[in-house]
Amino acid sequence: TYIKYPYIQVVEDASKEYLAKDDAANLKLYADTAKFWYSGMDKPVGLKDILKEWDSDFDYFDSVELKTVGYPDYLHYTLGDAKIVQSWWTWTGVSKKSGKKVRVDMVLFDWFNNDGKIDREIGYGNFEDAEKEKM
């Protein structure tokens, strides 16, 4: 088992809200100024833009699932008072265009502000196949 920490629960809640397509609930979990960057992106984007991108997943894919792989870790660094949740996921969806099942294995790093909201998220994974299905 692993230590449950409130910030880990926020990350888990964010994944549930993504799957539920509940932008209003997700807005409560992220700072208004939150920035997001994932492998393959040219530059970070803001919260409103990433919510549109996440919502578009359901326009292009059916049977979208997001599963935790292993367990998340909460890291607190005294230098800069950095509060980070590191988590591993497998995202899957069936392309509405090709019928192909797409799988993305990824790791996310979520930084938290002093209000307990996510203010930065960085993700590493190979999103190429998913992006191709959106073209």
N, CA, C and O atoms as a DFTB+ gen file, in Angstrom:
540 C
 N C O
     1  1       0.836      -1.190       0.000
     2  2       0.000       0.000       0.000
     3  2       0.873       1.243       0.000
     4  3       2.080       1.175       0.236
     5  1       0.252       2.360      -0.265
     6  2       0.989       3.611      -0.274
     7  2       0.285       4.619       0.616
     8  3      -0.884       4.457       0.965
     9  1       1.004       5.641       0.967
    10  2       0.452       6.679       1.831
    11  2      -0.536       7.517       1.035
    12  3      -0.206       8.034      -0.033
    13  1      -1.736       7.648       1.552
    14  2      -2.730       8.524       0.935
    15  2      -2.396       9.944       1.368
    16  3      -2.138      10.200       2.545
    17  1      -2.401      10.852       0.424
    18  2      -2.122      12.244       0.719
    19  2      -3.157      13.080      -0.014
    20  3      -3.537      12.728      -1.131
    21  1      -3.626      14.172       0.571
    22  2      -4.685      14.957      -0.083
    23  2      -4.369      15.358      -1.526
    24  3      -5.268      15.367      -2.367
    25  1      -3.119      15.687      -1.827
    26  2      -2.795      16.091      -3.198
    27  2      -2.902      14.918      -4.166
    28  3      -3.256      15.102      -5.330
    29  1      -2.597      13.717      -3.689
    30  2      -2.782      12.533      -4.531
    31  2      -4.265      12.378      -4.866
    32  3      -4.617      12.043      -5.997
    33  1      -5.121      12.618      -3.894
    34  2      -6.565      12.514      -4.136
    35  2      -7.018      13.543      -5.161
    36  3      -7.893      13.248      -5.975
    37  1      -6.451      14.733      -5.144
    38  2      -6.811      15.769      -6.128
    39  2      -6.478      15.281      -7.539
    40  3      -7.282      15.445      -8.457
    41  1      -5.305      14.685      -7.714
    42  2      -4.914      14.164      -9.030
    43  2      -5.868      13.053      -9.456
    44  3      -6.290      13.009     -10.612
    45  1      -6.208      12.162      -8.541
    46  2      -7.159      11.095      -8.863
    47  2      -8.533      11.669      -9.208
    48  3      -9.193      11.188     -10.129
    49  1      -8.964      12.695      -8.472
    50  2     -10.246      13.348      -8.770
    51  2     -10.227      14.002     -10.144
    52  3     -11.218      13.952     -10.872
    53  1      -9.103      14.613     -10.498
    54  2      -8.994      15.257     -11.812
    55  2      -9.165      14.235     -12.932
    56  3      -9.790      14.530     -13.951
    57  1      -8.615      13.041     -12.751
    58  2      -8.776      12.013     -13.784
    59  2     -10.233      11.563     -13.881
    60  3     -10.732      11.307     -14.976
    61  1     -10.904      11.467     -12.755
    62  2     -12.328      11.093     -12.760
    63  2     -13.171      12.168     -13.448
    64  3     -14.092      11.853     -14.202
    65  1     -12.857      13.420     -13.187
    66  2     -13.609      14.523     -13.808
    67  2     -13.347      14.573     -15.313
    68  3     -14.252      14.880     -16.088
    69  1     -12.121      14.274     -15.729
    70  2     -11.805      14.181     -17.154
    71  2     -12.689      13.131     -17.811
    72  3     -13.317      13.396     -18.836
    73  1     -12.739      11.937     -17.223
    74  2     -13.543      10.856     -17.798
    75  2     -15.031      11.182     -17.800
    76  3     -15.769      10.741     -18.681
    77  1     -15.468      11.957     -16.807
    78  2     -16.875      12.368     -16.727
    79  2     -17.163      13.576     -17.612
    80  3     -18.310      14.008     -17.725
    81  1     -16.127      14.116     -18.235
    82  2     -16.234      15.334     -19.063
    83  2     -16.836      16.486     -18.255
    84  3     -17.629      17.272     -18.773
    85  1     -16.453      16.575     -16.995
    86  2     -16.998      17.596     -16.090
    87  2     -15.993      18.737     -15.923
    88  3     -15.238      18.780     -14.952
    89  1     -16.000      19.659     -16.891
    90  2     -15.079      20.793     -16.855
    91  2     -15.302      21.666     -15.627
    92  3     -14.341      22.173     -15.048
    93  1     -16.543      21.846     -15.229
    94  2     -16.839      22.696     -14.067
    95  2     -16.170      22.140     -12.808
    96  3     -15.607      22.895     -12.016
    97  1     -16.233      20.835     -12.629
    98  2     -15.594      20.222     -11.467
    99  2     -14.075      20.313     -11.576
   100  3     -13.392      20.551     -10.580
   101  1     -13.549      20.126     -12.779
   102  2     -12.098      20.210     -12.962
   103  2     -11.591      21.627     -12.729
   104  3     -10.483      21.806     -12.224
   105  1     -12.369      22.624     -13.082
   106  2     -11.961      24.015     -12.850
   107  2     -11.678      24.278     -11.375
   108  3     -10.855      25.129     -11.041
   109  1     -12.354      23.553     -10.501
   110  2     -12.175      23.737      -9.057
   111  2     -10.873      23.109      -8.548
   112  3     -10.407      23.442      -7.459
   113  1     -10.290      22.202      -9.336
   114  2      -9.085      21.495      -8.908
   115  2      -7.801      22.182      -9.364
   116  3      -6.726      21.929      -8.820
   117  1      -7.919      23.045     -10.356
   118  2      -6.759      23.701     -10.947
   119  2      -6.783      25.204     -10.668
   120  3      -7.846      25.823     -10.614
   121  1      -5.597      25.772     -10.492
   122  2      -5.473      27.226     -10.356
   123  2      -5.847      27.870     -11.688
   124  3      -5.600      27.294     -12.748
   125  1      -6.439      29.058     -11.637
   126  2      -6.814      29.770     -12.866
   127  2      -5.616      29.984     -13.785
   128  3      -5.765      30.037     -15.006
   129  1      -4.449      30.105     -13.205
   130  2      -3.230      30.378     -13.968
   131  2      -2.441      29.112     -14.310
   132  3      -1.300      29.202     -14.764
   133  1      -3.028      27.952     -14.100
   134  2      -2.328      26.681     -14.333
   135  2      -1.830      26.589     -15.776
   136  3      -2.471      27.072     -16.709
   137  1      -0.674      25.956     -15.927
   138  2      -0.075      25.726     -17.241
   139  2       0.131      24.233     -17.433
   140  3       0.390      23.503     -16.477
   141  1       0.013      23.787     -18.677
   142  2       0.085      22.378     -19.024
   143  2       1.016      22.178     -20.207
   144  3       0.961      22.918     -21.189
   145  1       1.865      21.175     -20.103
   146  2       2.737      20.801     -21.211
   147  2       2.853      19.288     -21.228
   148  3       3.064      18.650     -20.196
   149  1       2.710      18.719     -22.440
   150  2       2.858      17.281     -22.631
   151  2       3.816      17.036     -23.790
   152  3       3.974      17.890     -24.663
   153  1       4.453      15.875     -23.798
   154  2       5.381      15.516     -24.873
   155  2       4.771      15.856     -26.225
   156  3       3.616      15.539     -26.507
   157  1       5.582      16.511     -27.052
   158  2       5.145      16.858     -28.407
   159  2       4.576      18.254     -28.541
   160  3       4.399      18.736     -29.660
   161  1       4.283      18.918     -27.433
   162  2       3.743      20.282     -27.505
   163  2       4.888      21.273     -27.680
   164  3       5.976      21.086     -27.135
   165  1       4.627      22.329     -28.447
   166  2       5.635      23.367     -28.654
   167  2       5.840      24.209     -27.408
   168  3       6.965      24.572     -27.066
   169  1       4.736      24.517     -26.731
   170  2       4.819      25.381     -25.553
   171  2       3.666      25.046     -24.608
   172  3       2.683      24.431     -25.021
   173  1       3.782      25.443     -23.357
   174  2       2.693      25.199     -22.400
   175  2       1.433      25.972     -22.783
   176  3       1.504      27.022     -23.422
   177  1       0.285      25.437     -22.384
   178  2      -1.000      26.097     -22.626
   179  2      -1.719      26.296     -21.295
   180  3      -1.380      25.673     -20.289
   181  1      -2.704      27.162     -21.311
   182  2      -3.470      27.457     -20.110
   183  2      -4.620      26.489     -19.884
   184  3      -4.864      25.579     -20.676
   185  1      -5.315      26.715     -18.784
   186  2      -6.386      25.825     -18.335
   187  2      -7.535      25.728     -19.336
   188  3      -7.971      24.624     -19.661
   189  1      -8.024      26.841     -19.822
   190  2      -9.168      26.804     -20.757
   191  2      -8.801      26.029     -22.021
   192  3      -9.610      25.256     -22.536
   193  1      -7.580      26.238     -22.521
   194  2      -7.155      25.532     -23.734
   195  2      -7.006      24.037     -23.508
   196  3      -7.361      23.236     -24.373
   197  1      -6.483      23.660     -22.350
   198  2      -6.290      22.226     -22.110
   199  2      -7.641      21.539     -21.894
   200  3      -7.813      20.386     -22.287
   201  1      -8.596      22.229     -21.278
   202  2      -9.921      21.628     -21.114
   203  2     -10.563      21.359     -22.471
   204  3     -11.206      20.326     -22.654
   205  1     -10.396      22.273     -23.420
   206  2     -10.920      22.057     -24.782
   207  2     -10.246      20.842     -25.418
   208  3     -10.896      20.027     -26.072
   209  1      -8.933      20.736     -25.216
   210  2      -8.187      19.603     -25.777
   211  2      -8.650      18.291     -25.151
   212  3      -8.868      17.306     -25.856
   213  1      -8.801      18.279     -23.827
   214  2      -9.264      17.066     -23.164
   215  2     -10.669      16.694     -23.643
   216  3     -10.946      15.523     -23.904
   217  1     -11.550      17.684     -23.757
   218  2     -12.912      17.416     -24.222
   219  2     -12.918      16.837     -25.635
   220  3     -13.756      15.997     -25.964
   221  1     -11.973      17.290     -26.471
   222  2     -11.930      16.817     -27.855
   223  2     -11.583      15.329     -27.941
   224  3     -11.898      14.679     -28.938
   225  1     -10.940      14.790     -26.912
   226  2     -10.655      13.354     -26.925
   227  2     -11.931      12.552     -27.160
   228  3     -11.917      11.539     -27.858
   229  1     -13.024      13.010     -26.576
   230  2     -14.292      12.281     -26.668
   231  2     -14.998      12.517     -28.002
   232  3     -15.932      11.793     -28.346
   233  1     -14.557      13.522     -28.750
   234  2     -15.072      13.734     -30.102
   235  2     -14.453      12.734     -31.071
   236  3     -15.072      12.365     -32.069
   237  1     -13.234      12.298     -30.776
   238  2     -12.490      11.428     -31.677
   239  2     -12.393       9.975     -31.219
   240  3     -12.060       9.091     -32.008
   241  1     -12.688       9.731     -29.929
   242  2     -12.523       8.392     -29.387
   243  2     -13.748       7.957     -28.593
   244  3     -14.383       8.758     -27.907
   245  1     -14.063       6.674     -28.702
   246  2     -15.056       6.024     -27.851
   247  2     -14.294       5.193     -26.816
   248  3     -13.088       4.977     -26.937
   249  1     -15.018       4.735     -25.807
   250  2     -14.468       3.825     -24.798
   251  2     -13.171       4.363     -24.178
   252  3     -12.221       3.613     -23.952
   253  1     -13.149       5.665     -23.909
   254  2     -11.958       6.276     -23.308
   255  2     -11.821       5.802     -21.861
   256  3     -12.771       5.854     -21.080
   257  1     -10.621       5.344     -21.526
   258  2     -10.314       4.920     -20.167
   259  2      -8.989       5.520     -19.747
   260  3      -8.099       5.734     -20.570
   261  1      -8.870       5.786     -18.467
   262  2      -7.635       6.298     -17.889
   263  2      -7.400       5.503     -16.617
   264  3      -8.136       5.643     -15.640
   265  1      -6.368       4.670     -16.635
   266  2      -6.130       3.784     -15.502
   267  2      -4.801       4.097     -14.845
   268  3      -3.798       4.350     -15.513
   269  1      -4.815       4.074     -13.525
   270  2      -3.594       4.260     -12.757
   271  2      -2.719       3.027     -12.899
   272  3      -3.210       1.900     -12.832
   273  1      -1.445       3.237     -13.093
   274  2      -0.476       2.151     -13.166
   275  2       0.416       2.301     -11.937
   276  3       1.033       3.347     -11.738
   277  1       0.483       1.276     -11.128
   278  2       1.261       1.385      -9.895
   279  2       0.548       2.322      -8.933
   280  3      -0.678       2.310      -8.825
   281  1       1.320       3.116      -8.250
   282  2       0.723       4.052      -7.307
   283  2       1.432       5.403      -7.403
   284  3       2.618       5.460      -7.729
   285  1       0.721       6.475      -7.124
   286  2       1.320       7.810      -7.206
   287  2       2.209       8.100      -6.000
   288  3       2.068       7.493      -4.938
   289  1       3.118       9.033      -6.192
   290  2       4.003       9.469      -5.120
   291  2       3.800      10.956      -4.879
   292  3       3.643      11.731      -5.823
   293  1       3.804      11.347      -3.618
   294  2       3.801      12.761      -3.257
   295  2       5.222      13.138      -2.868
   296  3       5.829      12.500      -2.008
   297  1       5.743      14.168      -3.500
   298  2       7.097      14.639      -3.244
   299  2       7.019      16.068      -2.725
   300  3       6.369      16.917      -3.335
   301  1       7.672      16.336      -1.612
   302  2       7.715      17.697      -1.079
   303  2       9.177      18.083      -0.905
   304  3       9.906      17.511      -0.095
   305  1       9.573      19.063      -1.686
   306  2      10.939      19.556      -1.622
   307  2      10.965      20.849      -0.820
   308  3      10.188      21.766      -1.084
   309  1      11.850      20.920       0.147
   310  2      11.931      22.140       0.946
   311  2      12.458      23.297       0.111
   312  3      12.042      24.438       0.316
   313  1      13.366      23.029      -0.828
   314  2      13.853      24.075      -1.714
   315  2      12.708      24.537      -2.606
   316  3      12.218      23.780      -3.444
   317  1      12.293      25.766      -2.424
   318  2      11.175      26.299      -3.205
   319  2       9.817      25.822      -2.736
   320  3       8.801      26.163      -3.342
   321  1       9.777      25.045      -1.675
   322  2       8.525      24.511      -1.147
   323  2       7.695      23.828      -2.237
   324  3       6.476      23.992      -2.293
   325  1       8.367      23.062      -3.103
   326  2       7.686      22.390      -4.215
   327  2       6.893      21.191      -3.708
   328  3       7.422      20.331      -3.004
   329  1       5.611      21.151      -4.080
   330  2       4.697      20.070      -3.710
   331  2       4.245      19.408      -5.016
   332  3       3.524      20.020      -5.802
   333  1       4.661      18.177      -5.246
   334  2       4.465      17.530      -6.546
   335  2       3.895      16.128      -6.352
   336  3       4.325      15.381      -5.473
   337  1       2.921      15.790      -7.190
   338  2       2.449      14.408      -7.268
   339  2       2.933      13.844      -8.595
   340  3       2.706      14.424      -9.657
   341  1       3.600      12.708      -8.511
   342  2       4.083      11.981      -9.679
   343  2       3.196      10.751      -9.821
   344  3       3.058       9.968      -8.881
   345  1       2.592      10.581     -11.006
   346  2       1.672       9.450     -11.193
   347  2       1.845       8.844     -12.586
   348  3       2.237       9.526     -13.532
   349  1       1.547       7.561     -12.690
   350  2       1.700       6.819     -13.939
   351  2       0.325       6.346     -14.387
   352  3      -0.482       5.887     -13.578
   353  1       0.068       6.464     -15.696
   354  2      -1.256       6.182     -16.238
   355  2      -1.158       5.441     -17.565
   356  3      -0.145       5.500     -18.262
   357  1      -2.237       4.746     -17.890
   358  2      -2.440       4.230     -19.237
   359  2      -3.786       4.774     -19.719
   360  3      -4.830       4.521     -19.119
   361  1      -3.730       5.527     -20.821
   362  2      -4.920       6.080     -21.466
   363  2      -5.211       5.206     -22.670
   364  3      -4.307       4.878     -23.438
   365  1      -6.479       4.824     -22.839
   366  2      -6.882       4.077     -24.032
   367  2      -8.180       4.651     -24.578
   368  3      -8.999       5.207     -23.846
   369  1      -8.338       4.501     -25.871
   370  2      -9.565       4.912     -26.539
   371  2      -9.651       4.218     -27.885
   372  3      -8.635       3.824     -28.458
   373  1     -10.860       4.073     -28.383
   374  2     -11.081       3.465     -29.692
   375  2     -11.420       4.590     -30.663
   376  3     -12.401       5.313     -30.486
   377  1     -10.587       4.721     -31.690
   378  2     -10.751       5.791     -32.667
   379  2     -12.091       5.671     -33.393
   380  3     -12.431       4.609     -33.915
   381  1     -12.843       6.763     -33.419
   382  2     -14.104       6.784     -34.170
   383  2     -13.842       6.755     -35.677
   384  3     -14.695       6.324     -36.453
   385  1     -12.654       7.215     -36.085
   386  2     -12.297       7.287     -37.501
   387  2     -11.868       5.925     -38.050
   388  3     -12.352       5.484     -39.093
   389  1     -10.960       5.270     -37.338
   390  2     -10.366       4.038     -37.878
   391  2     -10.803       2.762     -37.160
   392  3     -10.609       1.663     -37.680
   393  1     -11.395       2.900     -35.962
   394  2     -11.748       1.728     -35.166
   395  2     -10.569       1.149     -34.404
   396  3     -10.709       0.158     -33.688
   397  1      -9.407       1.772     -34.561
   398  2      -8.184       1.305     -33.918
   399  2      -8.189       1.654     -32.426
   400  3      -8.557       2.764     -32.039
   401  1      -7.773       0.687     -31.592
   402  2      -7.610       0.969     -30.168
   403  2      -6.240       1.612     -29.978
   404  3      -5.217       1.059     -30.382
   405  1      -6.239       2.774     -29.364
   406  2      -5.012       3.522     -29.144
   407  2      -4.683       3.465     -27.655
   408  3      -5.559       3.594     -26.800
   409  1      -3.402       3.269     -27.369
   410  2      -2.935       3.193     -25.981
   411  2      -1.786       4.177     -25.810
   412  3      -0.883       4.262     -26.642
   413  1      -1.847       4.916     -24.705
   414  2      -0.770       5.841     -24.356
   415  2      -0.375       5.579     -22.909
   416  3      -1.187       5.728     -21.996
   417  1       0.873       5.189     -22.712
   418  2       1.427       5.054     -21.363
   419  2       2.116       6.369     -21.041
   420  3       2.866       6.898     -21.861
   421  1       1.865       6.898     -19.851
   422  2       2.425       8.216     -19.529
   423  2       2.697       8.370     -18.047
   424  3       2.178       7.636     -17.207
   425  1       3.533       9.356     -17.764
   426  2       3.784       9.781     -16.397
   427  2       3.415      11.255     -16.326
   428  3       3.741      12.032     -17.223
   429  1       2.737      11.629     -15.258
   430  2       2.345      13.024     -15.037
   431  2       3.019      13.546     -13.777
   432  3       3.198      12.823     -12.796
   433  1       3.384      14.807     -13.831
   434  2       3.909      15.521     -12.671
   435  2       2.989      16.720     -12.446
   436  3       2.868      17.583     -13.315
   437  1       2.348      16.775     -11.297
   438  2       1.431      17.863     -10.953
   439  2       1.997      18.649      -9.782
   440  3       2.224      18.095      -8.706
   441  1       2.225      19.945      -9.992
   442  2       2.693      20.854      -8.948
   443  2       1.498      21.517      -8.303
   444  3       0.531      21.865      -8.981
   445  1       1.561      21.692      -7.000
   446  2       0.466      22.297      -6.246
   447  2       0.889      23.636      -5.654
   448  3       2.025      23.817      -5.215
   449  1      -0.069      24.575      -5.657
   450  2       0.178      25.854      -5.000
   451  2      -0.224      25.742      -3.523
   452  3      -0.666      24.684      -3.075
   453  1      -0.070      26.817      -2.787
   454  2      -0.376      26.791      -1.348
   455  2      -1.865      26.697      -1.053
   456  3      -2.255      26.451       0.089
   457  1      -2.706      26.890      -2.072
   458  2      -4.156      26.732      -1.907
   459  2      -4.599      25.297      -2.168
   460  3      -5.790      24.992      -2.099
   461  1      -3.643      24.411      -2.469
   462  2      -3.980      23.017      -2.721
   463  2      -4.520      22.752      -4.113
   464  3      -5.143      21.718      -4.356
   465  1      -4.281      23.694      -5.039
   466  2      -4.737      23.518      -6.418
   467  2      -3.537      23.220      -7.316
   468  3      -2.417      23.661      -7.057
   469  1      -3.799      22.469      -8.366
   470  2      -2.743      22.164      -9.333
   471  2      -2.461      23.436     -10.130
   472  3      -3.370      24.037     -10.703
   473  1      -1.178      23.839     -10.159
   474  2      -0.863      25.039     -10.932
   475  2       0.095      24.763     -12.093
   476  3       0.423      25.666     -12.862
   477  1       0.540      23.508     -12.213
   478  2       1.359      23.121     -13.366
   479  2       1.259      21.619     -13.526
   480  3       1.286      20.871     -12.548
   481  1       1.142      21.180     -14.787
   482  2       1.129      19.749     -15.068
   483  2       2.003      19.495     -16.281
   484  3       1.873      20.147     -17.316
   485  1       2.892      18.536     -16.125
   486  2       3.770      18.125     -17.220
   487  2       3.570      16.633     -17.409
   488  3       3.545      15.872     -16.442
   489  1       3.427      16.220     -18.663
   490  2       3.220      14.810     -18.961
   491  2       4.170      14.306     -20.021
   492  3       4.417      14.971     -21.027
   493  1       4.700      13.124     -19.781
   494  2       5.595      12.480     -20.741
   495  2       4.985      11.164     -21.184
   496  3       4.572      10.342     -20.366
   497  1       4.936      10.984     -22.480
   498  2       4.422       9.763     -23.069
   499  2       4.474       9.913     -24.580
   500  3       4.786      10.989     -25.089
   501  1       4.172       8.852     -25.290
   502  2       4.132       8.919     -26.744
   503  2       2.673       9.099     -27.166
   504  3       1.909       8.136     -27.239
   505  1       2.302      10.350     -27.440
   506  2       0.932      10.698     -27.791
   507  2       0.701      10.689     -29.306
   508  3      -0.376      11.060     -29.774
   509  1       1.714      10.265     -30.068
   510  2       1.677      10.339     -31.522
   511  2       0.465       9.639     -32.152
   512  3      -0.222      10.224     -32.990
   513  1       0.204       8.401     -31.753
   514  2      -0.907       7.647     -32.357
   515  2      -2.241       8.314     -32.057
   516  3      -3.112       8.376     -32.924
   517  1      -2.407       8.810     -30.848
   518  2      -3.659       9.491     -30.498
   519  2      -3.824      10.767     -31.316
   520  3      -4.919      11.066     -31.793
   521  1      -2.746      11.513     -31.475
   522  2      -2.817      12.753     -32.254
   523  2      -3.118      12.470     -33.720
   524  3      -3.854      13.228     -34.352
   525  1      -2.566      11.399     -34.271
   526  2      -2.827      11.031     -35.671
   527  2      -4.308      10.756     -35.887
   528  3      -4.860      11.108     -36.929
   529  1      -4.951      10.132     -34.912
   530  2      -6.378       9.817     -35.037
   531  2      -7.241      11.066     -34.967
   532  3      -8.403      11.035     -35.371
   533  1      -6.692      12.161     -34.461
   534  2      -7.437      13.425     -34.364
   535  2      -7.279      14.265     -35.629
   536  3      -7.925      15.305     -35.760
   537  1      -6.440      13.837     -36.551
   538  2      -6.206      14.622     -37.782
   539  2      -7.203      14.266     -38.853
   540  3      -7.157      14.825     -39.949
